[in-house]
mmCIF file of C-alpha atoms and ligand atoms in Angstrom:
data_model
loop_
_atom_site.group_PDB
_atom_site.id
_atom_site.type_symbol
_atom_site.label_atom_id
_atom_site.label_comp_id
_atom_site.label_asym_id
_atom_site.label_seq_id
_atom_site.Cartn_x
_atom_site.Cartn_y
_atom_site.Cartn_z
ATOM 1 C CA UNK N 5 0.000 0.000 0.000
ATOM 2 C CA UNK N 6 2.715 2.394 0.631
ATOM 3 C CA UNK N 7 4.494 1.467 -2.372
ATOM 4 C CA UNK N 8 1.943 1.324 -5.149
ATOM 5 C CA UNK N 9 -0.742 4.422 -3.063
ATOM 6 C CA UNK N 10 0.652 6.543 -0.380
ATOM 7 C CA UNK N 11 4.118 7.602 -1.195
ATOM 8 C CA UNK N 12 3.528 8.770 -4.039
ATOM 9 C CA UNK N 13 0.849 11.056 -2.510
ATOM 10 C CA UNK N 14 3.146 12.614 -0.238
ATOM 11 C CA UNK N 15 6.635 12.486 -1.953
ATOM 12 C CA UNK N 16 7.412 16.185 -2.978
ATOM 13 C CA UNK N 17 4.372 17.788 -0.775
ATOM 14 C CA UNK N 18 4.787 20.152 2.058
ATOM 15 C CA UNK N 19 2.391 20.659 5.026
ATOM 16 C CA UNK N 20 1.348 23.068 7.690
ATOM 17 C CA UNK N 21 0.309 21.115 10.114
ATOM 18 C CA UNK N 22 0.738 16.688 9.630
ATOM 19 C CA UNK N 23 -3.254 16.873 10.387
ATOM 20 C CA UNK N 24 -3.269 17.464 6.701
ATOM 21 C CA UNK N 25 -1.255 14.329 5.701
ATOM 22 C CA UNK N 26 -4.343 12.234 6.896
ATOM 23 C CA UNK N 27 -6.930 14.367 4.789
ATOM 24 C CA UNK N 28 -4.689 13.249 1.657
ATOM 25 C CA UNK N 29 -5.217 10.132 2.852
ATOM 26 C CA UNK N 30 -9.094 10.269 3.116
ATOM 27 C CA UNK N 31 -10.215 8.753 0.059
ATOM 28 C CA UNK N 32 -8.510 5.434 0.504
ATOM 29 C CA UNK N 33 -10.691 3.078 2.212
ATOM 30 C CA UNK N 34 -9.012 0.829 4.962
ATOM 31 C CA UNK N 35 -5.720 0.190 5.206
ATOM 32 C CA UNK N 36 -4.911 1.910 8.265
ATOM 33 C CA UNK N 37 -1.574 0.624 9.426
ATOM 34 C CA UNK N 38 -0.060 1.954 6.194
ATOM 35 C CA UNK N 39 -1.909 5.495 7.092
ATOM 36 C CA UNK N 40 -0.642 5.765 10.871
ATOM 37 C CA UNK N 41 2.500 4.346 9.630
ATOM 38 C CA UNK N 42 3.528 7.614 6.818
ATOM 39 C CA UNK N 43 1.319 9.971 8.840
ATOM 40 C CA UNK N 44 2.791 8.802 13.033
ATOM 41 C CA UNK N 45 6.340 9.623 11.160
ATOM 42 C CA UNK N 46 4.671 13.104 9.472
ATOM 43 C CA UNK N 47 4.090 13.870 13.396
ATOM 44 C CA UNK N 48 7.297 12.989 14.354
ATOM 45 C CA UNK N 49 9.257 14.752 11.625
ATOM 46 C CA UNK N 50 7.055 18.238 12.268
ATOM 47 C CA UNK N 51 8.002 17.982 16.546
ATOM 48 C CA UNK N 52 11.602 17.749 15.078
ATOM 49 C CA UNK N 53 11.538 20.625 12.817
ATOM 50 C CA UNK N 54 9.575 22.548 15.518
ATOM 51 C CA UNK N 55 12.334 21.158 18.453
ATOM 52 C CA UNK N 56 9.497 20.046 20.847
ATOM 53 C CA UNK N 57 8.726 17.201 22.121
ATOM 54 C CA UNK N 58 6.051 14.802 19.798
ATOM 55 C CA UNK N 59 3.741 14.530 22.945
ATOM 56 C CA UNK N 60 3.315 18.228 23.001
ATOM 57 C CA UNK N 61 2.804 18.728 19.344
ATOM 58 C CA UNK N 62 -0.599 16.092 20.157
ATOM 59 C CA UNK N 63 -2.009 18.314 22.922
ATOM 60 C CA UNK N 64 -0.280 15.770 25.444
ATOM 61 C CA UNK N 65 -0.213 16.676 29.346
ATOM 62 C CA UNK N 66 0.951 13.816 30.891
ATOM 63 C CA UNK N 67 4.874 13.352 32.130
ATOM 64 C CA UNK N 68 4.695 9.794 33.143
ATOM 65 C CA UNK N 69 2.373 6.975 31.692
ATOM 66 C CA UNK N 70 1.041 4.465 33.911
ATOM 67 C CA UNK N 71 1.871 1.022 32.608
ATOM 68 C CA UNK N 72 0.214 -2.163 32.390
ATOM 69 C CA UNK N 73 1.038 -6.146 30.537
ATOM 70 C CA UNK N 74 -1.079 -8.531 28.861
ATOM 71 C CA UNK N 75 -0.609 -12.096 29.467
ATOM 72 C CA UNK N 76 -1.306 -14.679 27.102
ATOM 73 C CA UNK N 77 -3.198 -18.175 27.427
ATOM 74 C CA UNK N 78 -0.757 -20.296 29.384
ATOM 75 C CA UNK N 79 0.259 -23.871 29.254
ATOM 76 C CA UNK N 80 -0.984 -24.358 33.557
ATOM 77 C CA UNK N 81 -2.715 -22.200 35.599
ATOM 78 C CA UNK N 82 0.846 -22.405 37.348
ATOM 79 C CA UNK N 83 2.349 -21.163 34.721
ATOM 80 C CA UNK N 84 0.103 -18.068 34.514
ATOM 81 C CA UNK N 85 0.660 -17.033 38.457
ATOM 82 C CA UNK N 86 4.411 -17.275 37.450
ATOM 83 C CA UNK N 87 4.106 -15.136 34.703
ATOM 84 C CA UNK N 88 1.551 -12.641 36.761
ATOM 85 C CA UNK N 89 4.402 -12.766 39.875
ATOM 86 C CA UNK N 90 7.130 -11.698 37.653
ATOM 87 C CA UNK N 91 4.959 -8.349 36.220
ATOM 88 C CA UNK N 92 3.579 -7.817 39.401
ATOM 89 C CA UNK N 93 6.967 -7.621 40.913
ATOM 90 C CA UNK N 94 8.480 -5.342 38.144
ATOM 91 C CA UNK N 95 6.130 -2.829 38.557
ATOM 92 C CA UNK N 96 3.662 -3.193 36.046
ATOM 93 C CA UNK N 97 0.030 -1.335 37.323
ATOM 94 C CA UNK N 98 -2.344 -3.511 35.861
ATOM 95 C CA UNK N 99 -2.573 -7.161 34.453
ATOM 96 C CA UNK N 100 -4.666 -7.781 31.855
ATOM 97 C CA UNK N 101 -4.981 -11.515 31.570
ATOM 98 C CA UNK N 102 -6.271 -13.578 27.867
ATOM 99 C CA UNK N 103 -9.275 -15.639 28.368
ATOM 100 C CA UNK N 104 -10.739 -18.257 26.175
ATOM 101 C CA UNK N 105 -14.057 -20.651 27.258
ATOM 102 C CA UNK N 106 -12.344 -23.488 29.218
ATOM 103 C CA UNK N 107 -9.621 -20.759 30.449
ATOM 104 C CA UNK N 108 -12.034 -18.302 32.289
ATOM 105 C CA UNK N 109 -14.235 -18.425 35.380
ATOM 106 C CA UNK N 110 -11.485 -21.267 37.348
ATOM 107 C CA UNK N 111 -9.017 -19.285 35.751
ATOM 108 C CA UNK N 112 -9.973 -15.858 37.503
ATOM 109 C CA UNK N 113 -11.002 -17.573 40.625
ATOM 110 C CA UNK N 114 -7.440 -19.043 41.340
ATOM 111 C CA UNK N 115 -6.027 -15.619 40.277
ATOM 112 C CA UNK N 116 -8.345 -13.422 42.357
ATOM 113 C CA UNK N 117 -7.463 -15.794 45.218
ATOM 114 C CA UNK N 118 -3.671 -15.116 45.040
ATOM 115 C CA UNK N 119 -4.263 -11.425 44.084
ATOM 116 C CA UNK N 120 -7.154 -10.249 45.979
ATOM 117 C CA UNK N 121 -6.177 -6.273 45.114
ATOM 118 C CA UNK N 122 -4.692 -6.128 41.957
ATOM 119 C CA UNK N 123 -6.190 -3.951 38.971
ATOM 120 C CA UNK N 124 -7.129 -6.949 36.836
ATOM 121 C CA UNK N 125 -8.422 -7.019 33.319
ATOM 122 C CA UNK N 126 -8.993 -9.580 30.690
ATOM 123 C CA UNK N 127 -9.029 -9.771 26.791
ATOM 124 C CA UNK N 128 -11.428 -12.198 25.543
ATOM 125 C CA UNK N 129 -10.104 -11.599 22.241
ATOM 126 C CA UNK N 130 -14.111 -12.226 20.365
ATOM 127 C CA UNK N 131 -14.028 -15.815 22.226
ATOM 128 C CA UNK N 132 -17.988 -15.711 23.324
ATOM 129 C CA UNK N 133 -21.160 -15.542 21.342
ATOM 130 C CA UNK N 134 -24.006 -14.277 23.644
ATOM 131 C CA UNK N 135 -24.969 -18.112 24.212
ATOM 132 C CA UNK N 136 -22.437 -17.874 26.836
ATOM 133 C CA UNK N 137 -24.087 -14.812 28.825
ATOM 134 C CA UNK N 138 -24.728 -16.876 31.837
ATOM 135 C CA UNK N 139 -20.641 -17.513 32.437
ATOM 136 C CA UNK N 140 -19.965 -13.718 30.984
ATOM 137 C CA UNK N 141 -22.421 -12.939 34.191
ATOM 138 C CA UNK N 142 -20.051 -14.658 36.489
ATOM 139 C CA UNK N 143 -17.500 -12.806 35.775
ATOM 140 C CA UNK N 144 -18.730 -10.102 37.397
ATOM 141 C CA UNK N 145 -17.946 -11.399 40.995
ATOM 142 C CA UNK N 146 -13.920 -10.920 40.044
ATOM 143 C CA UNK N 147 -14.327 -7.272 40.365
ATOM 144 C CA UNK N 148 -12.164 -6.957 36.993
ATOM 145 C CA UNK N 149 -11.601 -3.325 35.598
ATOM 146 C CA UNK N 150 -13.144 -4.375 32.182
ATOM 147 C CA UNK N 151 -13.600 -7.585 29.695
ATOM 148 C CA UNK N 152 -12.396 -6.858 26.759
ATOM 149 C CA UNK N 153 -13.986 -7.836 23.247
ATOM 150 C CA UNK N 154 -15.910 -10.739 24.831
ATOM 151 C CA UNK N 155 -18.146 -11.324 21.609
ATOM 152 C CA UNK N 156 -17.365 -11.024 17.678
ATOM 153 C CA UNK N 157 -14.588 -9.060 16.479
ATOM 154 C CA UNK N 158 -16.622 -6.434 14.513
ATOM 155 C CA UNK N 159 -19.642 -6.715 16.567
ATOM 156 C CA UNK N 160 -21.424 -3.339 18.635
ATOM 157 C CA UNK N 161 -24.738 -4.742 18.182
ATOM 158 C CA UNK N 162 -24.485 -7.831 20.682
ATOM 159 C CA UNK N 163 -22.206 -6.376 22.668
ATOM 160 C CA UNK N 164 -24.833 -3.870 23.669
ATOM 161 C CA UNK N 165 -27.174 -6.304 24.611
ATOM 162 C CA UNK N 166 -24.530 -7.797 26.691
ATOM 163 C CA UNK N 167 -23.303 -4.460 28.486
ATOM 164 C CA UNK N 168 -27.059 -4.230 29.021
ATOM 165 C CA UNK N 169 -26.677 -7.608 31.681
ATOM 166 C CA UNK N 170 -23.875 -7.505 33.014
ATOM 167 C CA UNK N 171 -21.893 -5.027 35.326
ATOM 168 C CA UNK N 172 -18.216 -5.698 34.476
ATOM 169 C CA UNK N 173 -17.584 -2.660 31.832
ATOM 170 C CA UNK N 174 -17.095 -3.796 28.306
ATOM 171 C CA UNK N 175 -14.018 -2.506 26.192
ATOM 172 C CA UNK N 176 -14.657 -2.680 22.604
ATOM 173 C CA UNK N 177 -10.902 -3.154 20.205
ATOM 174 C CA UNK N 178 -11.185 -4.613 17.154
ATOM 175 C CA UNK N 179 -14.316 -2.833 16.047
ATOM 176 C CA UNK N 180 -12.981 0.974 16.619
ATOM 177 C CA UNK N 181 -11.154 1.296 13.628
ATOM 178 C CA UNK N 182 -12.436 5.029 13.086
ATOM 179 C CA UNK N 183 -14.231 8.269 15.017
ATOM 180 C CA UNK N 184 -17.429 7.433 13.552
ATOM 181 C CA UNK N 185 -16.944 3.477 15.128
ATOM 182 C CA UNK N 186 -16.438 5.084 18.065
ATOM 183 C CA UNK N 187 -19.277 7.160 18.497
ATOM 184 C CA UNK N 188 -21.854 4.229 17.261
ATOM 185 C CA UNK N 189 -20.631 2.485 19.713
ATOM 186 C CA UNK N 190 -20.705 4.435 22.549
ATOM 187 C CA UNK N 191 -24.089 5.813 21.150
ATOM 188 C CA UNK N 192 -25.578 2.174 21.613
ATOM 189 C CA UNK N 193 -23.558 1.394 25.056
ATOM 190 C CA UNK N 194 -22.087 -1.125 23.335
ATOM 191 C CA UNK N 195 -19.312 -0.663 25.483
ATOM 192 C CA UNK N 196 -17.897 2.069 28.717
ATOM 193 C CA UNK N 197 -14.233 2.058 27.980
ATOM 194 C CA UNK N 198 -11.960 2.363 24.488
ATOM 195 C CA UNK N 199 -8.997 0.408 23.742
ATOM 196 C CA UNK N 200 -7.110 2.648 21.655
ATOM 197 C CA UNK N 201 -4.554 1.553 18.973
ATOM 198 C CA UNK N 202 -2.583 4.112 16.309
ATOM 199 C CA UNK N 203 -2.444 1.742 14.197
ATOM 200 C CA UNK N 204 -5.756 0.244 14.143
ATOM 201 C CA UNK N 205 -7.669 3.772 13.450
ATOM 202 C CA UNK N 206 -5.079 4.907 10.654
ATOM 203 C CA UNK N 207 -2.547 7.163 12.784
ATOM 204 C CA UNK N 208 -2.799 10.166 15.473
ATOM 205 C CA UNK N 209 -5.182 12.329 13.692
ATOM 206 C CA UNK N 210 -7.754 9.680 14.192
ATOM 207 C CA UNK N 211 -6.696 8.919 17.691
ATOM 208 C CA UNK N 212 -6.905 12.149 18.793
ATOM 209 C CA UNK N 213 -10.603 12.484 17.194
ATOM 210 C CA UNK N 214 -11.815 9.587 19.016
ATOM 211 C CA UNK N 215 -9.705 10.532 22.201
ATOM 212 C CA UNK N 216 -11.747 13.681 22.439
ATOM 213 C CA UNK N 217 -14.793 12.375 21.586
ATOM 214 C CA UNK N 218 -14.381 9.854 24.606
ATOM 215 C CA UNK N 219 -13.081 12.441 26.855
ATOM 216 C CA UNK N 220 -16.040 15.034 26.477
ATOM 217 C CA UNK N 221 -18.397 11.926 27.162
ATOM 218 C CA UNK N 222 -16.338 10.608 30.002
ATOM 219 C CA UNK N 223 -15.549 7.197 28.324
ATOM 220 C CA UNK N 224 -11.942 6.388 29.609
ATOM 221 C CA UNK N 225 -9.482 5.207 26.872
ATOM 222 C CA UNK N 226 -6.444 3.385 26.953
ATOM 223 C CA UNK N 227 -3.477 2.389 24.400
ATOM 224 C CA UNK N 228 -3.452 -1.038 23.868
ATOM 225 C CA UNK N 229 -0.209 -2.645 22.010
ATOM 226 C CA UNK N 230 0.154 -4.480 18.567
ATOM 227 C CA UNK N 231 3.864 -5.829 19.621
ATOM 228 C CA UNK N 232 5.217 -2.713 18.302
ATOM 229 C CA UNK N 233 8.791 -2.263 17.955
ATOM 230 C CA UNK N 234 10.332 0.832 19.356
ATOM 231 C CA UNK N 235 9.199 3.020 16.697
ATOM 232 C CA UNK N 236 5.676 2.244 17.127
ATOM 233 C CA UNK N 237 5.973 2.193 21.156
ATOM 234 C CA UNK N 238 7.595 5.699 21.207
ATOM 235 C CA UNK N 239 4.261 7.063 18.914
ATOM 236 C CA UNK N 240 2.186 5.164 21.424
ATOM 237 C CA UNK N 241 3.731 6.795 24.406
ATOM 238 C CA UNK N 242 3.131 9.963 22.973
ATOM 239 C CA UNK N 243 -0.298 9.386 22.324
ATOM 240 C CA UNK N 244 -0.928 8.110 26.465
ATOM 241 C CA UNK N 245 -0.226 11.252 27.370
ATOM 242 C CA UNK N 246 -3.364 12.877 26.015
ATOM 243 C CA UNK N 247 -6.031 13.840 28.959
ATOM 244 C CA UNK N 248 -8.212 10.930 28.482
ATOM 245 C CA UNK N 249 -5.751 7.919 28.822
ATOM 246 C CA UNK N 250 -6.647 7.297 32.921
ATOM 247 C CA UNK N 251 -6.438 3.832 32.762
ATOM 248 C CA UNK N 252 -2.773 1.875 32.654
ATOM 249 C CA UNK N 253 -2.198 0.881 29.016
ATOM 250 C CA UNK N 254 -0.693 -2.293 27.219
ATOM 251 C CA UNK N 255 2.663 -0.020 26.826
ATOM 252 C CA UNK N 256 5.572 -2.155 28.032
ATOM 253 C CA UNK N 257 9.419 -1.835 28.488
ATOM 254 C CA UNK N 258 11.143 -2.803 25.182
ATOM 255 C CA UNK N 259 12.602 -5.723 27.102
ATOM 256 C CA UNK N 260 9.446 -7.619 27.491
ATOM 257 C CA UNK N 261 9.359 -8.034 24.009
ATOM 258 C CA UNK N 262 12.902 -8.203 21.923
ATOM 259 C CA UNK N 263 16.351 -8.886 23.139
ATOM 260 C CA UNK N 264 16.888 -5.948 21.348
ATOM 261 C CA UNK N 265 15.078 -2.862 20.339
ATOM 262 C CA UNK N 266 15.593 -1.138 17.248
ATOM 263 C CA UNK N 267 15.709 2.469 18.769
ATOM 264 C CA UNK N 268 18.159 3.987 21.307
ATOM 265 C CA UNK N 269 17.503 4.264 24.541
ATOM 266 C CA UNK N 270 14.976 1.341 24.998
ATOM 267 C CA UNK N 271 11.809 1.526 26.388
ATOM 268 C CA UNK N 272 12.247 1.121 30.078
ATOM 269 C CA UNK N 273 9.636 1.341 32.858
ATOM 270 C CA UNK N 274 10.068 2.105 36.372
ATOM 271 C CA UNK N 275 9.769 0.697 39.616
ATOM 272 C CA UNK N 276 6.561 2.006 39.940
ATOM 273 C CA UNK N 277 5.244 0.720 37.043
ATOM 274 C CA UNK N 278 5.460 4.345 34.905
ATOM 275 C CA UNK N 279 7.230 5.541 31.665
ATOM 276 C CA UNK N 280 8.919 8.780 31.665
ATOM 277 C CA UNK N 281 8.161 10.897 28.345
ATOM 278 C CA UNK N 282 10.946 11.948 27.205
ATOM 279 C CA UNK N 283 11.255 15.732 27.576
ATOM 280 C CA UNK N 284 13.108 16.216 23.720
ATOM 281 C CA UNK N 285 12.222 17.095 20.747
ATOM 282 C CA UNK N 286 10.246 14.427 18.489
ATOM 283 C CA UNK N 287 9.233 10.848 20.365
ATOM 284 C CA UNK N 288 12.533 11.464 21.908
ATOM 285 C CA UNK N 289 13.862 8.025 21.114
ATOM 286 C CA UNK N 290 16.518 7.613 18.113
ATOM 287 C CA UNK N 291 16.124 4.575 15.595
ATOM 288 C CA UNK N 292 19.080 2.418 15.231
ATOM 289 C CA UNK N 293 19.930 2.769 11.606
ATOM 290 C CA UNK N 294 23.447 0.048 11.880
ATOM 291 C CA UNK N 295 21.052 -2.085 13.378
ATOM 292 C CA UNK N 296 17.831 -1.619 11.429
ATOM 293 C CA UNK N 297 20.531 -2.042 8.544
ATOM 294 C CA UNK N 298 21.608 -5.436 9.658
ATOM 295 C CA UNK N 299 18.556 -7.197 10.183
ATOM 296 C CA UNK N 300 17.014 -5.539 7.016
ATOM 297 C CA UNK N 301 15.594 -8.054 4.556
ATOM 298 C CA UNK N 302 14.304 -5.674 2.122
ATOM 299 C CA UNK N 303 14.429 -2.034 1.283
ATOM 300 C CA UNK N 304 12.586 0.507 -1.232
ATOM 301 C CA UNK N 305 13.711 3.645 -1.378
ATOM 302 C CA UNK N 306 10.953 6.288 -2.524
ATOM 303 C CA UNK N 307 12.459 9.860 -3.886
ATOM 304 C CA UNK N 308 10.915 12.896 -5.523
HETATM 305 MG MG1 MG M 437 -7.571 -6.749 22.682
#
């Protein structure tokens, strides 16, 4: 898509503000990781030529981001109060666990047991249909902070009916890929909280649409994570610092996902479970271009 569509929209084009890189971008239907990924760097690029931070150039207030992990369907419950120990221990604010049916109710019993207090959440990653309503009802006993896409993947219809029963707040993903998702969903209480992702709703212009949407109406958001690298972590940092992010997000340290990031310094998260933003101008991390170079399998170069 970026090859064959969008660079040659924006090869030899100059902007005021990188708000206008997304209008260029309008007519294309879909394809929004190809979007966020031309127009995050558009952002970056105009905090660098301004000298202030990216953060600021997005309306960002916050200094610190409060962190949280997501844990994935383990081989033993065992396995999983391990795994929760370890985050728990580094830090991390809030554990968001992956549930599936046969990997639920037990599941969160024998965690709530060893972690009375903890803010939990859990991803159910479309897993249910409403046939299961009577378990998704249970759930409600584990005090979590929110289920997250219990039903279809593009669903808001069902998912309204389900909000409608039970008391645990529903966080819609998948289906938000766009302000106007956003607002049909919270329009039908379909769901009470936002996962957020850049690259899901086509870059920061989006985001910050449906950010302020959600913050006028009071519907917290959050940034979840698509395993970004560094580059895409530092744009998601930047974007958790917006007003409305007041619940810890699915931004990690670099180290919980690659030996080895591909931007300088690494991600790193404190003992209180918080990233710093960096004060500097752009996302305030550097990319690794030796690196990047070495572990390149292919290359196009675009000029004008
Ligand atoms: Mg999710």
């Amino acid at each position: 898509m970026i090859k064959e569509t969008l660079a040659s929209i924006i090869i030899g084009r100059n902007w005021a503000a990188p708000s206008e890189v997304s209008q260029w971008f309008q007519p294309i239907r879909g394809h929004q990781m190809a979007r966020a990924a031309i127009e995050n760097a558009c952002w970056d690029l105009t905090a660098r030529v301004r000298n202030i931070p990216l953060y600021k150039l997005l309306g960002g207030t916050l200094k610190k981001i409060p962190c949280g992990v997501s844990i994935g369907i383990q081989d033993s419950p065992e396995q999983l109060l391990e795994k929760i120990k370890t985050e728990v221990d580094a830090g991390y604010r809030r554990i968001k666990i992956k549930i599936k049916p046969g990997w639920d109710y037990d599941i969160l019993r024998l965690v709530r047991r060893h972690y009375p207090d903890i803010q939990l959440s859990v991803d159910a990653n479309s897993a249910y249909t409403l046939a299961d309503i009577d378990l998704l009802k249970c759930l409600d006993e584990f005090n979590l902070l929110m289920i997250e896409q219990p039903l279809s993947y593009d669903d808001i219809i069902d998912h309204s009916e389900l909000q409608k029963q039970i008391k645990t707040a529903i966080c819609l993903d998948e289906p938000i890929t766009s302000l106007d998702k956003a607002r049909k969903a919270i329009k039908m209480k379909s769901c009470l909280i936002i996962n957020l992702k850049l690259g899901r709703v086509g870059g920061f212009s989006e985001a910050i649409k449906i950010h302020d949407y959600c913050y006028e109406r009071n519907v917290p958001v959050w940034c979840g994570g698509m395993l970004e690298a560094g580059i895409g972590r530092s744009h998601n940092i930047a974007m958790s610092t917006l007003p409305g992010f007041r619940i810890p997000g699915d931004v990690s340290a670099s180290k919980r996902y690659y030996k080895e990031d591909i931007i300088e310094p690494p991600v790193t998260v404190n003992e209180e479970g918080f990233i710093n933003v960096p004060q500097v101008s752009g996302t305030g991390y550097e990319p690794r271009e030796d690196y990047i170079e070495r572990i390149t399998v292919r290359k196009e170069v675009f000029s004008v």
